[in-house]
Amino acid sequence: MPAVTIDKAYVKNEPKTATETLCYHCGIPCSSDAISIDDKAFCCDGCKLVYEIINENGLCDYYTLQSHPGLAQVKAIRNDKFSYLDNEEIADQLYKFTNGDHTIVTFYIPGVHCTSCMWLLEHLNRLNEGISESRLNFSTKEVTIHFSRSRISLRKIVELLATIGYEPYISLDDTSKQQTKTYNKQRIYKLGVAGFCFGNIMMMSFPEYLSQRTGIEEQYTSLFRYLNLLLALPVFFYAASEFFVTAWKGLRQRTLNIDAPIALAIIITFVRSVYEIGWNVGAGYLDSMSGIVFFMLVGRLVQERTYKSLSFTRDYKSYFPIAVNVVTKDGVVSKKLQDLKEKDVVQLHHDELIPADSVLLRGVARIDYSFVTGESEPVSVAANEKIYAGGKQTGEQITIQVIKPVAGSYLTSLWNHHAFKKDKESDNDNESVVHKLSKYFTVILFVLAAATAVYWWYFDPSMIVDSVSAMLIIACPCALLLSATFTNGNIMRILSNNGMFLRDATVIEQLGKSDSIVFDKTGTITHGAAEVVAHGHQLSEQEKDMLYTVASQSTHPYSRAIIQWLGERKKLIFGQWKEVPGQGVEAVVDEKLVLVGSGKYVGVIEPETGTTHPAVYARIGDAVTAFVIKPAFRKNVSSVLANLKNRFQLSLLSGDNDRQREDVERVFGQDSRLLFSQQPVDKLNYIDRLQRSGRRVIMIGDGLNDAGALQQSNVGITLADDVNNFTPSCDAILDAKRLEQLPAILKLATASGAVMKLSFVVSVVYNVIGLYLAMMGVLTPVIAAILMPCSTISIVIITTGVSSLIAYRQGLRLSEVNS
């Protein structure tokens, strides 16, 4: 076979996109109508199989709720993939409840995306009679299944879910959780109690407000006052309890936290009200007290709802399997990952994670370490060489022998590094401006109240009680504290509508103060889809079918990239199949030899090495086509970086090599610092150096190799293609599809400080005027109680209105739009 020289002039050889028919199940374009049933076309046999199962069980309403609701069945499921669930000891760790037969289990289903998914998953009982009930929590993508173990096993349930396209994600973390993260129902109950009591107290207080000059009958006056007091009891002792508890914890630590002044205001208004009603000298201020509690709970609930279904504190166990296949003298058995020991022999298949540091015994190992190091290129490992935990096998089945237990593996030691556990909340620089102000507010208020009492002691002692009480009521810090609560709550709501989910409100302040952004490369500015450029021989449609037939038999990442580039095509009959590990594959198709692999394997004289050096070649007969395969940049990443360069110092830290340096420099520009081949600790140390030089750093990454840097940074943002999927511990999660919104998001975070300052000014002016009038004895406690909720409502309107206006002008979405 003669050698062929490939011209370096690249020609993009884009395959023809099939647009004739959409798959009835998943909506992907079909290359032909060869796969069809009941006049419905399918892109592959997998989608056709799912349709047949759904149709046979009378569940075709699944397709009427939404067009093409299914997920593409891109790969067949191995028969023994879930065999570990036959081990009752393993399965028992996943059960939420069991009495021996009736059992309840909850699975996380990443593929849930529409109402059709919900409908099908809640009708699993029609697919198998052993399932009695199934309920889906759409926001958390968790399905809870009730089933009879005597009629269907846990393994069969998981296989059923996988067959219809909703394979559950089962990890080691599922067995180690002490409790499932649940929504704070107590706060909802407290809000309901506070709202009910506040509304009724306000209603029964109107006669008191309107009768200051006319008077009302004695019996009704007492009745309404005591009814208000009765309604105020659950507000004070139950709904407001979290403010008292938090304030007391702060006092025990010798600090005045954000809840200290609010707890003080609640106690003062309640005690004064009990005194006035009990001694029949007034109506008290129970409406103001219940209003304080109600509005504060509303503000906190707004913040909590924005991230209740997300996890910001995940570790490596979220990624690891619950069990592995161990080779013993009795055959292959499933073994819990925690029970894995040194010298255990483990069998791994394509796309499975290395559970512990091991050596390769048999098979061709191509290990993808991008999860741990960031290096996107799979590494070839020879027999008896070491393989590290966290890598992923890409290729044929391999057999490995464990040399370190899971607890002693490189990945575990990396995660347990002290810097990866940094407690950001202990950093004084991250202290909220609201907490700082609250430290001084109560002290200043007490000093002024004492001065007022001394003043009236000398001039008119009868004015002391009314003046001091009016001061403590009118100067209630609700307006001041609610300005931050509602500003942050509204901004968190807006950000969540635009794909940015924050761990808590303090992250907004830190985003606004930041001046440097550090990006990871693989999976952050680039994504999983490969950019394929073909040059050399232009493939005909027949040759594309031949290439697809041969490449589809290989699990090598380059073969998969070519298959993705070609699209779904017709498979032809082939023979004389052969794969040479580390070099390529070949087969005879239509009496022509088709080779796919390295230049040496297909007989090509390759061009000199460079950043655009072809990754793989295809030879059909004497015709050769070369493919350059490289990670593709995310959509609009160039415009995003160009926008950010005006306000931030940009850096790139990549665990990958520098073969894509020219492309990266083109999007980052010459002023940015680009560092390649960076280990996780190198990333952490780089950010630490920036911070020591006075920089406030945002780190944006996506993998466990970024976890230390995410923790070290002032704000760690995880970029996720699925925000509900497992991500490293971080301060915020950004939907990768919304990356182009990042500049607007950061501008809004910066503007939040100005919004809070505006509301602070309004609140301070209100407090100064109110305190002056109260100190002079002009303002009575009753009028102060009426003005206090008015000021609170005005602050809420200002903060939410201005922040929403700023977001609108930045082009951000103000409300959630269902896609």
Short mmCIF file of C-alpha atoms in Angstrom, two decimals, residues 330-601:
data_model
loop_
_atom_site.label_atom_id
_atom_site.label_comp_id
_atom_site.label_asym_id
_atom_site.label_seq_id
_atom_site.Cartn_x
_atom_site.Cartn_y
_atom_site.Cartn_z
CA ASP A 330 -16.03 -18.26 42.23
CA GLY A 331 -16.47 -15.85 39.34
CA VAL A 332 -17.32 -12.15 39.07
CA VAL A 333 -19.20 -10.77 42.07
CA SER A 334 -20.43 -7.28 42.99
CA LYS A 335 -18.69 -5.65 45.92
CA LYS A 336 -19.42 -2.41 47.75
CA LEU A 337 -16.82 0.23 47.05
CA GLN A 338 -16.16 0.71 50.77
CA ASP A 339 -15.24 -3.00 51.04
CA LEU A 340 -12.66 -2.86 48.23
CA LYS A 341 -9.24 -3.99 49.50
CA GLU A 342 -5.68 -4.16 48.27
CA LYS A 343 -5.00 -6.94 45.73
CA ASP A 344 -8.69 -7.18 44.75
CA VAL A 345 -9.02 -7.77 41.01
CA VAL A 346 -11.64 -5.50 39.43
CA GLN A 347 -13.30 -5.73 36.03
CA LEU A 348 -14.16 -2.42 34.32
CA HIS A 349 -16.06 -1.61 31.13
CA HIS A 350 -16.14 1.38 28.81
CA ASP A 351 -17.01 4.73 30.47
CA GLU A 352 -16.54 3.39 34.03
CA LEU A 353 -14.44 5.17 36.68
CA ILE A 354 -11.29 3.72 38.20
CA PRO A 355 -12.42 3.17 41.83
CA ALA A 356 -8.96 3.08 43.48
CA ASP A 357 -5.29 3.37 42.57
CA SER A 358 -4.48 0.16 40.68
CA VAL A 359 -2.25 -1.54 38.13
CA LEU A 360 -3.45 -2.79 34.75
CA LEU A 361 -3.52 -6.60 34.41
CA ARG A 362 -5.31 -7.21 31.12
CA GLY A 363 -6.86 -5.26 28.28
CA VAL A 364 -6.13 -2.02 26.42
CA ALA A 365 -6.51 0.92 28.79
CA ARG A 366 -7.07 4.44 27.54
CA ILE A 367 -7.72 6.49 30.66
CA ASP A 368 -9.47 9.87 30.57
CA TYR A 369 -8.06 11.86 33.52
CA SER A 370 -9.92 15.10 32.70
CA PHE A 371 -12.05 14.64 35.82
CA VAL A 372 -8.94 14.75 38.04
CA THR A 373 -6.26 16.72 36.17
CA GLY A 374 -8.12 18.59 33.42
CA GLU A 375 -6.11 16.85 30.66
CA SER A 376 -8.64 16.13 27.93
CA GLU A 377 -6.52 13.67 25.92
CA PRO A 378 -6.93 10.02 27.06
CA VAL A 379 -3.71 8.39 28.27
CA SER A 380 -2.65 4.96 27.03
CA VAL A 381 -1.59 2.63 29.84
CA ALA A 382 0.43 -0.55 29.30
CA ALA A 383 0.13 -3.75 31.30
CA ASN A 384 1.53 -3.56 34.87
CA GLU A 385 1.53 0.25 34.78
CA LYS A 386 -0.24 2.30 37.44
CA ILE A 387 -3.74 3.76 37.00
CA TYR A 388 -5.05 6.42 39.37
CA ALA A 389 -8.51 6.64 40.93
CA GLY A 390 -10.89 9.04 39.24
CA GLY A 391 -9.76 8.23 35.72
CA LYS A 392 -12.34 6.86 33.29
CA GLN A 393 -11.72 3.92 30.97
CA THR A 394 -12.57 4.71 27.34
CA GLY A 395 -12.52 1.55 25.28
CA GLU A 396 -12.69 -2.17 25.77
CA GLN A 397 -13.10 -4.11 29.01
CA ILE A 398 -10.02 -4.07 31.24
CA THR A 399 -8.95 -5.90 34.39
CA ILE A 400 -7.08 -4.07 37.14
CA GLN A 401 -5.66 -4.94 40.57
CA VAL A 402 -6.12 -2.55 43.48
CA ILE A 403 -2.86 -1.42 45.12
CA LYS A 404 -4.39 1.11 47.53
CA PRO A 405 -7.82 1.15 49.18
CA VAL A 406 -10.26 3.90 48.23
CA ALA A 407 -9.41 5.90 51.37
CA GLY A 408 -5.71 5.95 50.46
CA SER A 409 -6.03 6.72 46.76
CA TYR A 410 -4.58 9.82 45.10
CA LEU A 411 -8.06 11.22 44.44
CA THR A 412 -9.10 10.91 48.10
CA SER A 413 -5.87 12.50 49.35
CA LEU A 414 -6.34 15.30 46.82
CA TRP A 415 -9.86 15.98 48.03
CA ASN A 416 -8.84 15.84 51.69
CA HIS A 417 -6.06 18.42 51.18
CA HIS A 418 -6.55 21.13 53.81
CA ALA A 419 -6.94 23.87 51.19
CA PHE A 420 -9.82 21.99 49.57
CA LYS A 421 -11.67 22.27 52.88
CA LYS A 422 -11.21 26.01 53.33
CA ASP A 423 -14.04 27.56 55.30
CA LYS A 424 -14.88 30.74 53.49
CA GLU A 425 -17.34 31.82 56.12
CA SER A 426 -14.48 32.20 58.59
CA ASP A 427 -12.84 34.80 56.34
CA ASN A 428 -13.43 38.23 57.83
CA ASP A 429 -13.13 39.83 54.42
CA ASN A 430 -16.30 38.03 53.38
CA GLU A 431 -18.35 39.57 56.21
CA SER A 432 -21.54 41.11 54.92
CA VAL A 433 -21.92 44.88 55.12
CA VAL A 434 -25.31 44.22 56.74
CA HIS A 435 -23.66 42.30 59.58
CA LYS A 436 -21.18 45.14 60.07
CA LEU A 437 -23.94 47.74 60.27
CA SER A 438 -26.02 45.62 62.64
CA LYS A 439 -23.13 45.63 65.16
CA TYR A 440 -23.39 49.38 65.58
CA PHE A 441 -27.12 49.93 65.10
CA THR A 442 -28.22 48.55 68.48
CA VAL A 443 -25.42 50.31 70.39
CA ILE A 444 -26.26 53.70 68.84
CA LEU A 445 -29.97 53.16 69.46
CA PHE A 446 -29.42 52.34 73.16
CA VAL A 447 -27.16 55.38 73.60
CA LEU A 448 -29.77 57.70 72.08
CA ALA A 449 -32.57 56.10 74.12
CA ALA A 450 -30.55 56.57 77.33
CA ALA A 451 -29.83 60.20 76.44
CA THR A 452 -33.53 60.79 75.77
CA ALA A 453 -34.50 59.24 79.11
CA VAL A 454 -31.98 61.44 80.94
CA TYR A 455 -33.22 64.52 79.12
CA TRP A 456 -36.90 63.95 80.00
CA TRP A 457 -35.97 62.92 83.56
CA TYR A 458 -34.94 66.48 84.19
CA PHE A 459 -37.69 68.25 82.20
CA ASP A 460 -40.82 66.01 82.27
CA PRO A 461 -40.51 62.46 83.73
CA SER A 462 -44.00 61.58 82.42
CA MET A 463 -42.60 61.69 78.85
CA ILE A 464 -39.86 59.10 79.41
CA VAL A 465 -41.90 55.95 78.73
CA ASP A 466 -43.66 57.26 75.63
CA SER A 467 -40.56 58.89 74.12
CA VAL A 468 -38.23 55.95 74.67
CA SER A 469 -40.87 53.44 73.49
CA ALA A 470 -41.55 55.48 70.36
CA MET A 471 -37.80 55.61 69.65
CA LEU A 472 -37.36 51.87 69.96
CA ILE A 473 -40.36 51.24 67.72
CA ILE A 474 -39.72 53.88 65.03
CA ALA A 475 -36.01 52.99 64.92
CA CYS A 476 -36.73 49.29 64.40
CA PRO A 477 -33.99 48.01 62.08
CA CYS A 478 -36.51 46.16 59.92
CA ALA A 479 -36.30 48.68 57.09
CA LEU A 480 -32.50 48.65 57.22
CA LEU A 481 -32.24 44.87 57.30
CA LEU A 482 -35.04 44.26 54.80
CA SER A 483 -33.29 46.50 52.28
CA ALA A 484 -30.48 43.93 52.11
CA THR A 485 -32.79 40.92 52.44
CA PHE A 486 -35.13 41.93 49.63
CA THR A 487 -32.43 43.35 47.37
CA ASN A 488 -30.42 40.13 47.62
CA GLY A 489 -33.54 37.98 47.45
CA ASN A 490 -34.77 39.71 44.29
CA ILE A 491 -31.33 39.58 42.67
CA MET A 492 -30.99 35.87 43.53
CA ARG A 493 -34.41 35.30 41.95
CA ILE A 494 -33.38 37.18 38.79
CA LEU A 495 -30.06 35.35 38.61
CA SER A 496 -31.77 31.97 38.99
CA ASN A 497 -34.08 32.88 36.10
CA ASN A 498 -30.93 33.48 34.06
CA GLY A 499 -29.18 30.24 35.00
CA MET A 500 -27.04 31.46 37.94
CA PHE A 501 -27.71 29.80 41.32
CA LEU A 502 -25.97 31.20 44.42
CA ARG A 503 -25.13 29.37 47.64
CA ASP A 504 -26.28 32.34 49.73
CA ALA A 505 -26.75 36.12 49.56
CA THR A 506 -23.19 36.95 50.69
CA VAL A 507 -21.95 35.70 47.30
CA ILE A 508 -23.61 38.72 45.64
CA GLU A 509 -21.44 41.15 47.61
CA GLN A 510 -18.30 39.15 46.82
CA LEU A 511 -19.12 39.10 43.10
CA GLY A 512 -19.54 42.86 43.16
CA LYS A 513 -16.11 43.36 44.81
CA SER A 514 -14.14 41.02 42.51
CA ASP A 515 -11.59 42.32 39.99
CA SER A 516 -10.04 39.12 38.56
CA ILE A 517 -11.52 36.07 36.84
CA VAL A 518 -9.67 32.77 36.41
CA PHE A 519 -11.07 30.24 33.91
CA ASP A 520 -10.51 26.54 33.53
CA LYS A 521 -10.33 25.39 29.89
CA THR A 522 -11.60 21.84 29.37
CA GLY A 523 -15.34 21.73 30.04
CA THR A 524 -15.49 25.46 30.86
CA ILE A 525 -14.63 27.56 27.82
CA THR A 526 -14.64 24.37 25.73
CA HIS A 527 -17.26 21.63 25.90
CA GLY A 528 -17.61 17.92 25.25
CA ALA A 529 -18.63 18.20 21.61
CA ALA A 530 -15.54 17.96 19.40
CA GLU A 531 -14.89 20.26 16.49
CA VAL A 532 -13.95 18.08 13.52
CA VAL A 533 -12.31 19.48 10.40
CA ALA A 534 -11.67 17.10 7.47
CA HIS A 535 -9.19 17.72 4.67
CA GLY A 536 -7.77 15.73 1.82
CA HIS A 537 -10.12 13.41 -0.07
CA GLN A 538 -13.74 14.58 -0.17
CA LEU A 539 -15.92 11.69 1.01
CA SER A 540 -18.88 10.61 -1.10
CA GLU A 541 -22.16 9.58 0.54
CA GLN A 542 -21.29 5.91 -0.01
CA GLU A 543 -17.86 6.40 1.54
CA LYS A 544 -19.40 8.14 4.55
CA ASP A 545 -21.57 5.06 5.09
CA MET A 546 -18.47 2.86 4.87
CA LEU A 547 -16.52 5.02 7.31
CA TYR A 548 -19.49 5.12 9.69
CA THR A 549 -19.75 1.32 9.59
CA VAL A 550 -16.11 0.83 10.62
CA ALA A 551 -15.80 3.73 13.11
CA SER A 552 -19.01 2.74 14.92
CA GLN A 553 -17.40 -0.57 15.97
CA SER A 554 -14.77 1.30 18.00
CA THR A 555 -15.18 3.02 21.38
CA HIS A 556 -12.12 5.22 20.92
CA PRO A 557 -12.91 8.93 21.54
CA TYR A 558 -11.68 9.87 18.06
CA SER A 559 -13.94 7.26 16.48
CA ARG A 560 -16.87 8.64 18.46
CA ALA A 561 -16.00 12.17 17.31
CA ILE A 562 -16.05 11.06 13.67
CA ILE A 563 -19.38 9.27 14.20
CA GLN A 564 -20.83 12.43 15.74
CA TRP A 565 -19.51 14.45 12.80
CA LEU A 566 -21.01 12.04 10.27
CA GLY A 567 -24.39 11.86 12.00
CA GLU A 568 -26.65 8.79 12.01
CA ARG A 569 -26.01 6.83 8.81
CA LYS A 570 -26.69 3.48 7.25
CA LYS A 571 -24.59 0.57 8.52
CA LEU A 572 -23.24 -1.71 5.79
CA ILE A 573 -22.20 -5.35 5.90
CA PHE A 574 -18.51 -5.69 6.77
CA GLY A 575 -15.95 -8.43 7.30
CA GLN A 576 -12.34 -9.11 8.39
CA TRP A 577 -12.70 -6.74 11.34
CA LYS A 578 -9.48 -6.04 13.24
CA GLU A 579 -8.39 -3.57 15.91
CA VAL A 580 -4.74 -2.86 16.70
CA PRO A 581 -4.55 -1.33 20.21
CA GLY A 582 -3.17 2.20 20.19
CA GLN A 583 -3.04 2.35 16.37
CA GLY A 584 -6.42 1.90 14.68
CA VAL A 585 -9.18 -0.30 13.32
CA GLU A 586 -9.91 -1.80 9.94
CA ALA A 587 -12.50 -3.84 8.08
CA VAL A 588 -13.51 -4.77 4.55
CA VAL A 589 -16.69 -3.01 3.37
CA ASP A 590 -18.08 -3.44 -0.17
CA GLU A 591 -14.85 -5.26 -1.10
CA LYS A 592 -12.76 -2.23 -0.08
CA LEU A 593 -10.35 -2.09 2.84
CA VAL A 594 -11.29 0.72 5.24
CA LEU A 595 -8.68 1.79 7.80
CA VAL A 596 -9.19 4.34 10.57
CA GLY A 597 -6.31 5.31 12.85
CA SER A 598 -2.94 6.99 13.12
CA GLY A 599 -0.98 8.19 10.09
CA LYS A 600 1.47 5.35 10.45
CA TYR A 601 -1.32 2.79 10.65
#
